[in-house]
Short mmCIF file of N, CA and C in Angstrom, two decimals:
data_model
loop_
_atom_site.label_atom_id
_atom_site.label_comp_id
_atom_site.label_asym_id
_atom_site.label_seq_id
_atom_site.Cartn_x
_atom_site.Cartn_y
_atom_site.Cartn_z
N LEU A 1 111.76 107.93 87.55
CA LEU A 1 110.79 106.85 87.61
C LEU A 1 111.17 105.74 86.63
N ALA A 2 111.60 106.12 85.43
CA ALA A 2 111.98 105.11 84.43
C ALA A 2 113.15 104.27 84.94
N THR A 3 114.09 104.91 85.62
CA THR A 3 115.25 104.18 86.17
C THR A 3 114.80 103.20 87.25
N GLN A 4 113.88 103.65 88.11
CA GLN A 4 113.37 102.77 89.17
C GLN A 4 112.64 101.57 88.58
N LEU A 5 111.81 101.82 87.55
CA LEU A 5 111.09 100.71 86.91
C LEU A 5 112.05 99.73 86.25
N ALA A 6 113.08 100.26 85.60
CA ALA A 6 114.08 99.39 84.97
C ALA A 6 114.78 98.53 86.02
N ASP A 7 115.08 99.13 87.18
CA ASP A 7 115.72 98.39 88.27
C ASP A 7 114.80 97.30 88.80
N ILE A 8 113.54 97.62 88.96
CA ILE A 8 112.56 96.64 89.45
C ILE A 8 112.44 95.49 88.45
N ARG A 9 112.39 95.81 87.17
CA ARG A 9 112.31 94.76 86.13
C ARG A 9 113.57 93.90 86.15
N ALA A 10 114.73 94.54 86.27
CA ALA A 10 116.01 93.81 86.27
C ALA A 10 116.08 92.84 87.44
N LYS A 11 115.49 93.19 88.56
CA LYS A 11 115.49 92.32 89.74
C LYS A 11 114.41 91.24 89.66
N GLY A 12 113.61 91.27 88.60
CA GLY A 12 112.56 90.27 88.45
C GLY A 12 111.37 90.52 89.35
N LEU A 13 111.18 91.76 89.81
CA LEU A 13 110.11 92.09 90.74
C LEU A 13 108.92 92.77 90.08
N TYR A 14 109.00 92.99 88.78
CA TYR A 14 107.93 93.67 88.07
C TYR A 14 106.84 92.68 87.71
N LYS A 15 105.59 93.05 87.96
CA LYS A 15 104.46 92.17 87.62
C LYS A 15 103.60 92.89 86.59
N ALA A 16 103.57 92.34 85.40
CA ALA A 16 102.71 92.90 84.36
C ALA A 16 101.30 92.35 84.54
N GLU A 17 100.33 93.24 84.54
CA GLU A 17 98.93 92.80 84.67
C GLU A 17 98.44 92.23 83.35
N ARG A 18 97.65 91.19 83.44
CA ARG A 18 97.08 90.60 82.24
C ARG A 18 95.61 90.98 82.17
N ARG A 19 95.15 91.27 80.98
CA ARG A 19 93.75 91.62 80.78
C ARG A 19 92.91 90.35 80.79
N ILE A 20 91.88 90.35 81.60
CA ILE A 20 90.97 89.22 81.68
C ILE A 20 90.01 89.32 80.50
N LEU A 21 89.89 88.25 79.73
CA LEU A 21 89.11 88.27 78.50
C LEU A 21 87.71 87.69 78.64
N GLY A 22 87.30 87.43 79.84
CA GLY A 22 85.97 86.88 80.04
C GLY A 22 85.54 87.11 81.48
N PRO A 23 84.49 86.42 81.90
CA PRO A 23 84.00 86.60 83.27
C PRO A 23 85.04 86.16 84.30
N GLN A 24 85.02 86.83 85.47
CA GLN A 24 85.91 86.43 86.55
C GLN A 24 85.35 85.20 87.24
N GLY A 25 86.24 84.39 87.70
CA GLY A 25 85.90 83.19 88.44
C GLY A 25 87.21 82.56 88.86
N SER A 26 87.17 81.30 89.29
CA SER A 26 88.41 80.65 89.69
C SER A 26 89.28 80.32 88.49
N ASP A 27 88.66 80.10 87.33
CA ASP A 27 89.38 79.93 86.06
C ASP A 27 89.05 81.13 85.20
N ILE A 28 90.08 81.79 84.67
CA ILE A 28 89.85 82.95 83.80
C ILE A 28 90.60 82.78 82.49
N ARG A 29 90.13 83.49 81.49
CA ARG A 29 90.76 83.47 80.18
C ARG A 29 91.57 84.75 80.00
N VAL A 30 92.85 84.61 79.68
CA VAL A 30 93.73 85.73 79.35
C VAL A 30 94.34 85.44 77.98
N SER A 31 95.10 86.37 77.44
CA SER A 31 95.64 86.17 76.08
C SER A 31 96.51 84.92 75.98
N GLN A 32 97.14 84.49 77.10
CA GLN A 32 97.99 83.31 77.08
C GLN A 32 97.19 82.02 77.21
N GLY A 33 95.89 82.10 77.47
CA GLY A 33 95.06 80.91 77.63
C GLY A 33 94.28 80.95 78.92
N SER A 34 93.88 79.80 79.41
CA SER A 34 93.12 79.69 80.65
C SER A 34 94.08 79.53 81.83
N VAL A 35 93.85 80.32 82.88
CA VAL A 35 94.70 80.26 84.07
C VAL A 35 93.84 80.27 85.33
N LEU A 36 94.43 79.86 86.45
CA LEU A 36 93.74 79.96 87.73
C LEU A 36 93.81 81.40 88.22
N ASN A 37 92.74 81.88 88.80
CA ASN A 37 92.65 83.25 89.29
C ASN A 37 92.79 83.24 90.81
N PHE A 38 93.87 83.82 91.31
CA PHE A 38 94.11 83.87 92.75
C PHE A 38 93.93 85.28 93.30
N CYS A 39 93.17 86.13 92.62
CA CYS A 39 93.02 87.51 93.10
C CYS A 39 91.86 87.62 94.08
N ALA A 40 91.81 88.73 94.80
CA ALA A 40 90.78 88.95 95.80
C ALA A 40 89.66 89.85 95.29
N ASN A 41 89.64 90.17 94.00
CA ASN A 41 88.64 91.09 93.48
C ASN A 41 87.23 90.51 93.46
N ASN A 42 87.08 89.24 93.70
CA ASN A 42 85.78 88.62 93.62
C ASN A 42 85.41 87.92 94.92
N TYR A 43 85.87 88.47 96.05
CA TYR A 43 85.66 87.77 97.30
C TYR A 43 84.19 87.65 97.71
N LEU A 44 83.32 88.50 97.18
CA LEU A 44 81.90 88.37 97.47
C LEU A 44 81.14 87.66 96.34
N GLY A 45 81.86 87.24 95.31
CA GLY A 45 81.22 86.57 94.19
C GLY A 45 80.41 87.51 93.31
N LEU A 46 80.73 88.80 93.36
CA LEU A 46 79.94 89.78 92.61
C LEU A 46 80.59 90.23 91.30
N ALA A 47 81.78 89.75 91.00
CA ALA A 47 82.50 90.25 89.84
C ALA A 47 81.71 90.09 88.55
N ASN A 48 80.89 89.07 88.45
CA ASN A 48 80.12 88.85 87.23
C ASN A 48 78.64 89.12 87.42
N HIS A 49 78.27 89.73 88.53
CA HIS A 49 76.85 90.00 88.76
C HIS A 49 76.37 91.01 87.72
N PRO A 50 75.30 90.72 87.01
CA PRO A 50 74.84 91.61 85.93
C PRO A 50 74.57 93.04 86.38
N ARG A 51 74.03 93.23 87.59
CA ARG A 51 73.75 94.61 88.04
C ARG A 51 75.04 95.37 88.31
N LEU A 52 76.04 94.70 88.90
CA LEU A 52 77.32 95.37 89.13
C LEU A 52 78.00 95.69 87.80
N ALA A 53 77.94 94.76 86.86
CA ALA A 53 78.53 94.99 85.53
C ALA A 53 77.85 96.18 84.86
N LYS A 54 76.54 96.30 85.02
CA LYS A 54 75.80 97.41 84.42
C LYS A 54 76.22 98.74 85.05
N VAL A 55 76.39 98.76 86.36
CA VAL A 55 76.81 99.98 87.06
C VAL A 55 78.24 100.35 86.67
N ALA A 56 79.13 99.36 86.58
CA ALA A 56 80.52 99.62 86.18
C ALA A 56 80.56 100.18 84.77
N ARG A 57 79.75 99.62 83.89
CA ARG A 57 79.68 100.10 82.51
C ARG A 57 79.17 101.54 82.48
N SER A 58 78.15 101.82 83.26
CA SER A 58 77.60 103.18 83.31
C SER A 58 78.66 104.17 83.78
N PHE A 59 79.41 103.81 84.82
CA PHE A 59 80.48 104.67 85.32
C PHE A 59 81.50 104.93 84.22
N ALA A 60 81.95 103.86 83.54
CA ALA A 60 82.97 103.99 82.51
C ALA A 60 82.49 104.85 81.35
N LEU A 61 81.21 104.73 80.99
CA LEU A 61 80.68 105.50 79.88
C LEU A 61 80.49 106.98 80.22
N GLN A 62 80.15 107.28 81.48
CA GLN A 62 79.93 108.68 81.84
C GLN A 62 81.19 109.40 82.30
N LEU A 63 82.27 108.65 82.54
CA LEU A 63 83.50 109.26 83.04
C LEU A 63 84.06 110.35 82.13
N PRO A 64 84.16 110.14 80.81
CA PRO A 64 84.71 111.22 79.96
C PRO A 64 83.94 112.54 80.10
N ALA A 65 82.61 112.47 80.12
CA ALA A 65 81.80 113.69 80.27
C ALA A 65 82.03 114.33 81.64
N LYS A 66 82.13 113.51 82.68
CA LYS A 66 82.39 114.04 84.03
C LYS A 66 83.74 114.74 84.08
N LEU A 67 84.76 114.14 83.45
CA LEU A 67 86.08 114.76 83.44
C LEU A 67 86.07 116.07 82.64
N ASN A 68 85.29 116.12 81.56
CA ASN A 68 85.16 117.37 80.81
C ASN A 68 84.49 118.44 81.65
N THR A 69 83.44 118.07 82.38
CA THR A 69 82.77 119.01 83.28
C THR A 69 83.73 119.48 84.36
N LEU A 70 84.54 118.56 84.86
CA LEU A 70 85.55 118.90 85.86
C LEU A 70 86.53 119.94 85.30
N GLY A 71 86.97 119.72 84.06
CA GLY A 71 87.89 120.65 83.42
C GLY A 71 87.25 122.02 83.20
N GLU A 72 85.98 122.03 82.82
CA GLU A 72 85.27 123.30 82.63
C GLU A 72 85.14 124.06 83.95
N ALA A 73 84.81 123.34 85.01
CA ALA A 73 84.70 123.98 86.33
C ALA A 73 86.06 124.54 86.77
N LEU A 74 87.12 123.80 86.47
CA LEU A 74 88.47 124.27 86.80
C LEU A 74 88.79 125.54 86.02
N GLN A 75 88.45 125.57 84.74
CA GLN A 75 88.69 126.77 83.92
C GLN A 75 87.93 127.98 84.45
N ARG A 76 86.72 127.75 84.95
CA ARG A 76 85.92 128.85 85.52
C ARG A 76 86.41 129.25 86.90
N GLY A 77 87.23 128.39 87.52
CA GLY A 77 87.70 128.67 88.88
C GLY A 77 86.68 128.31 89.94
N ASP A 78 85.73 127.45 89.60
CA ASP A 78 84.70 127.02 90.54
C ASP A 78 85.22 125.84 91.36
N MET A 79 85.99 126.16 92.40
CA MET A 79 86.65 125.11 93.20
C MET A 79 85.65 124.25 93.95
N GLU A 80 84.49 124.80 94.28
CA GLU A 80 83.47 124.00 94.97
C GLU A 80 82.97 122.88 94.06
N GLU A 81 82.67 123.22 92.80
CA GLU A 81 82.22 122.18 91.86
C GLU A 81 83.34 121.19 91.56
N VAL A 82 84.57 121.70 91.43
CA VAL A 82 85.72 120.82 91.20
C VAL A 82 85.84 119.81 92.34
N ALA A 83 85.74 120.29 93.58
CA ALA A 83 85.85 119.40 94.74
C ALA A 83 84.70 118.39 94.77
N GLN A 84 83.49 118.83 94.43
CA GLN A 84 82.34 117.92 94.41
C GLN A 84 82.51 116.82 93.37
N LEU A 85 82.97 117.19 92.18
CA LEU A 85 83.17 116.19 91.13
C LEU A 85 84.30 115.23 91.48
N ALA A 86 85.36 115.75 92.10
CA ALA A 86 86.45 114.88 92.53
C ALA A 86 85.95 113.91 93.61
N HIS A 87 85.10 114.40 94.49
CA HIS A 87 84.54 113.55 95.55
C HIS A 87 83.68 112.44 94.92
N TRP A 88 82.89 112.80 93.91
CA TRP A 88 82.09 111.79 93.19
C TRP A 88 83.01 110.73 92.59
N LEU A 89 84.07 111.17 91.92
CA LEU A 89 84.99 110.23 91.28
C LEU A 89 85.64 109.33 92.31
N LYS A 90 86.04 109.90 93.42
CA LYS A 90 86.70 109.13 94.49
C LYS A 90 85.78 108.01 94.97
N GLY A 91 84.53 108.32 95.21
CA GLY A 91 83.60 107.31 95.73
C GLY A 91 83.06 106.38 94.67
N ALA A 92 82.62 106.92 93.55
CA ALA A 92 81.99 106.11 92.51
C ALA A 92 82.97 105.13 91.89
N GLY A 93 84.18 105.59 91.60
CA GLY A 93 85.16 104.69 90.98
C GLY A 93 85.45 103.48 91.83
N GLY A 94 85.71 103.70 93.10
CA GLY A 94 86.01 102.59 94.00
C GLY A 94 84.83 101.68 94.22
N THR A 95 83.64 102.26 94.25
CA THR A 95 82.44 101.47 94.50
C THR A 95 82.18 100.46 93.39
N VAL A 96 82.51 100.82 92.16
CA VAL A 96 82.21 99.92 91.03
C VAL A 96 83.42 99.18 90.53
N GLY A 97 84.52 99.18 91.28
CA GLY A 97 85.67 98.35 90.93
C GLY A 97 86.81 99.06 90.23
N PHE A 98 86.72 100.37 90.06
CA PHE A 98 87.82 101.12 89.46
C PHE A 98 88.59 101.83 90.58
N ASP A 99 89.14 101.02 91.48
CA ASP A 99 89.82 101.53 92.68
C ASP A 99 90.99 102.45 92.38
N ALA A 100 91.59 102.30 91.22
CA ALA A 100 92.77 103.11 90.89
C ALA A 100 92.45 104.60 90.88
N PHE A 101 91.19 104.95 90.75
CA PHE A 101 90.81 106.37 90.74
C PHE A 101 90.75 106.98 92.14
N PHE A 102 90.67 106.14 93.18
CA PHE A 102 90.44 106.67 94.52
C PHE A 102 91.51 107.67 94.95
N GLU A 103 92.76 107.26 94.95
CA GLU A 103 93.83 108.11 95.47
C GLU A 103 94.03 109.39 94.64
N PRO A 104 94.11 109.29 93.30
CA PRO A 104 94.24 110.53 92.52
C PRO A 104 93.05 111.47 92.72
N ALA A 105 91.84 110.91 92.84
CA ALA A 105 90.66 111.75 93.04
C ALA A 105 90.67 112.37 94.44
N ARG A 106 91.15 111.62 95.43
CA ARG A 106 91.26 112.17 96.79
C ARG A 106 92.21 113.35 96.82
N GLU A 107 93.38 113.17 96.17
CA GLU A 107 94.35 114.27 96.11
C GLU A 107 93.78 115.45 95.33
N PHE A 108 93.07 115.16 94.26
CA PHE A 108 92.47 116.22 93.45
C PHE A 108 91.48 117.03 94.28
N GLU A 109 90.66 116.33 95.05
CA GLU A 109 89.68 117.00 95.92
C GLU A 109 90.41 117.90 96.93
N GLN A 110 91.48 117.41 97.52
CA GLN A 110 92.25 118.22 98.48
C GLN A 110 92.85 119.45 97.81
N HIS A 111 93.38 119.29 96.59
CA HIS A 111 93.94 120.43 95.86
C HIS A 111 92.86 121.46 95.57
N ALA A 112 91.65 121.00 95.22
CA ALA A 112 90.55 121.92 94.95
C ALA A 112 90.19 122.72 96.19
N LYS A 113 90.11 122.04 97.33
CA LYS A 113 89.76 122.73 98.58
C LYS A 113 90.83 123.72 99.00
N ALA A 114 92.09 123.44 98.61
CA ALA A 114 93.21 124.34 98.96
C ALA A 114 93.47 125.37 97.85
N GLY A 115 92.76 125.24 96.72
CA GLY A 115 92.93 126.19 95.63
C GLY A 115 94.26 126.08 94.90
N ARG A 116 94.85 124.89 94.86
CA ARG A 116 96.14 124.68 94.19
C ARG A 116 95.90 124.43 92.69
N ILE A 117 95.84 125.51 91.94
CA ILE A 117 95.48 125.45 90.52
C ILE A 117 96.47 124.62 89.70
N GLU A 118 97.76 124.83 89.88
CA GLU A 118 98.76 124.07 89.11
C GLU A 118 98.62 122.58 89.35
N ALA A 119 98.47 122.20 90.60
CA ALA A 119 98.32 120.78 90.95
C ALA A 119 97.03 120.22 90.34
N LEU A 120 96.00 121.03 90.26
CA LEU A 120 94.74 120.58 89.67
C LEU A 120 94.90 120.32 88.18
N HIS A 121 95.59 121.20 87.47
CA HIS A 121 95.80 120.99 86.04
C HIS A 121 96.61 119.72 85.80
N ALA A 122 97.64 119.50 86.60
CA ALA A 122 98.45 118.29 86.47
C ALA A 122 97.61 117.06 86.82
N GLY A 123 96.83 117.15 87.87
CA GLY A 123 95.98 116.03 88.29
C GLY A 123 94.91 115.70 87.26
N LEU A 124 94.36 116.72 86.62
CA LEU A 124 93.34 116.48 85.60
C LEU A 124 93.94 115.72 84.41
N LYS A 125 95.16 116.06 84.09
CA LYS A 125 95.85 115.34 83.00
C LYS A 125 96.01 113.86 83.36
N VAL A 126 96.40 113.59 84.61
CA VAL A 126 96.55 112.21 85.08
C VAL A 126 95.21 111.47 85.00
N LEU A 127 94.14 112.12 85.46
CA LEU A 127 92.82 111.48 85.44
C LEU A 127 92.38 111.17 84.00
N HIS A 128 92.64 112.09 83.08
CA HIS A 128 92.30 111.84 81.67
C HIS A 128 93.12 110.68 81.12
N GLU A 129 94.39 110.61 81.48
CA GLU A 129 95.24 109.49 81.01
C GLU A 129 94.73 108.17 81.55
N MET A 130 94.31 108.16 82.80
CA MET A 130 93.75 106.93 83.39
C MET A 130 92.47 106.53 82.67
N ALA A 131 91.61 107.51 82.43
CA ALA A 131 90.33 107.23 81.76
C ALA A 131 90.57 106.70 80.36
N ASP A 132 91.58 107.22 79.68
CA ASP A 132 91.89 106.76 78.32
C ASP A 132 92.34 105.31 78.29
N ARG A 133 92.87 104.81 79.41
CA ARG A 133 93.34 103.42 79.46
C ARG A 133 92.25 102.45 79.92
N MET A 134 91.11 102.98 80.32
CA MET A 134 90.02 102.12 80.79
C MET A 134 89.43 101.30 79.65
N VAL A 135 89.01 100.12 79.99
CA VAL A 135 88.27 99.28 79.07
C VAL A 135 86.82 99.28 79.56
N VAL A 136 85.93 99.72 78.70
CA VAL A 136 84.52 99.77 79.08
C VAL A 136 83.98 98.35 79.14
N PRO A 137 83.42 97.96 80.29
CA PRO A 137 82.87 96.60 80.39
C PRO A 137 81.78 96.38 79.35
N GLU A 138 81.71 95.16 78.88
CA GLU A 138 80.68 94.83 77.89
C GLU A 138 79.31 94.87 78.56
N GLU A 139 78.30 95.09 77.72
CA GLU A 139 76.91 95.06 78.19
C GLU A 139 76.63 93.66 78.70
N PRO A 140 76.15 93.51 79.95
CA PRO A 140 75.88 92.16 80.44
C PRO A 140 74.76 91.51 79.62
N ALA A 141 74.94 90.25 79.32
CA ALA A 141 73.93 89.51 78.56
C ALA A 141 72.73 89.26 79.46
N PRO A 142 71.53 89.39 78.91
CA PRO A 142 70.35 89.10 79.74
C PRO A 142 70.32 87.63 80.11
N LYS A 143 69.85 87.36 81.32
CA LYS A 143 69.75 85.97 81.76
C LYS A 143 68.61 85.29 81.00
N ALA A 144 68.88 84.10 80.55
CA ALA A 144 67.86 83.34 79.84
C ALA A 144 66.86 82.79 80.83
N PHE A 145 65.59 82.76 80.43
CA PHE A 145 64.54 82.20 81.26
C PHE A 145 64.65 80.68 81.21
N SER A 146 64.65 80.08 82.37
CA SER A 146 64.74 78.62 82.45
C SER A 146 63.65 78.13 83.39
N PRO A 147 62.57 77.57 82.83
CA PRO A 147 61.48 77.11 83.69
C PRO A 147 61.94 76.10 84.73
N ALA A 148 62.96 75.33 84.43
CA ALA A 148 63.42 74.30 85.37
C ALA A 148 64.02 74.94 86.63
N THR A 149 64.61 76.12 86.51
CA THR A 149 65.24 76.74 87.67
C THR A 149 64.41 77.83 88.29
N THR A 150 63.35 78.28 87.59
CA THR A 150 62.57 79.38 88.13
C THR A 150 61.19 78.96 88.61
N ALA A 151 60.75 77.78 88.27
CA ALA A 151 59.45 77.32 88.70
C ALA A 151 59.49 76.95 90.18
N PRO A 152 58.42 77.26 90.90
CA PRO A 152 58.39 76.88 92.32
C PRO A 152 58.40 75.37 92.50
N ALA A 153 59.01 74.94 93.58
CA ALA A 153 59.07 73.51 93.88
C ALA A 153 57.69 73.01 94.25
N ALA A 154 57.39 71.79 93.84
CA ALA A 154 56.07 71.22 94.13
C ALA A 154 56.03 70.60 95.48
#
């Protein structure tokens, strides 16, 4: 894998992701400054919606405990609970914008249903590594009350 990545970099085909330092929109702030955002992650205009941000934050905060519960179920050999937790991760992660969890969680669920213990231990390590790299979204700021925009029209 390291050789393949080095080859991709040498060919100029490697794309390093930049961390967005503020709300998503057409202009975003990254460590290099302000840039235009041409990604499709905000096609419904929900990337900065306070309720979605709250749900994403909740997912990120509860993920470590869920992964610990997953590990405990694996240690007990409770493949049904392992599969259920993997199914939760597969759906919940993608629903709140952490799509990278979908495929590993799908494979994990399949391994649980097939009873592939070695693959489950390896997969759990991958899931923990992914969770360790997550950035927990900030608490969304409450919207300020503005009588000019909330008062009914006369």
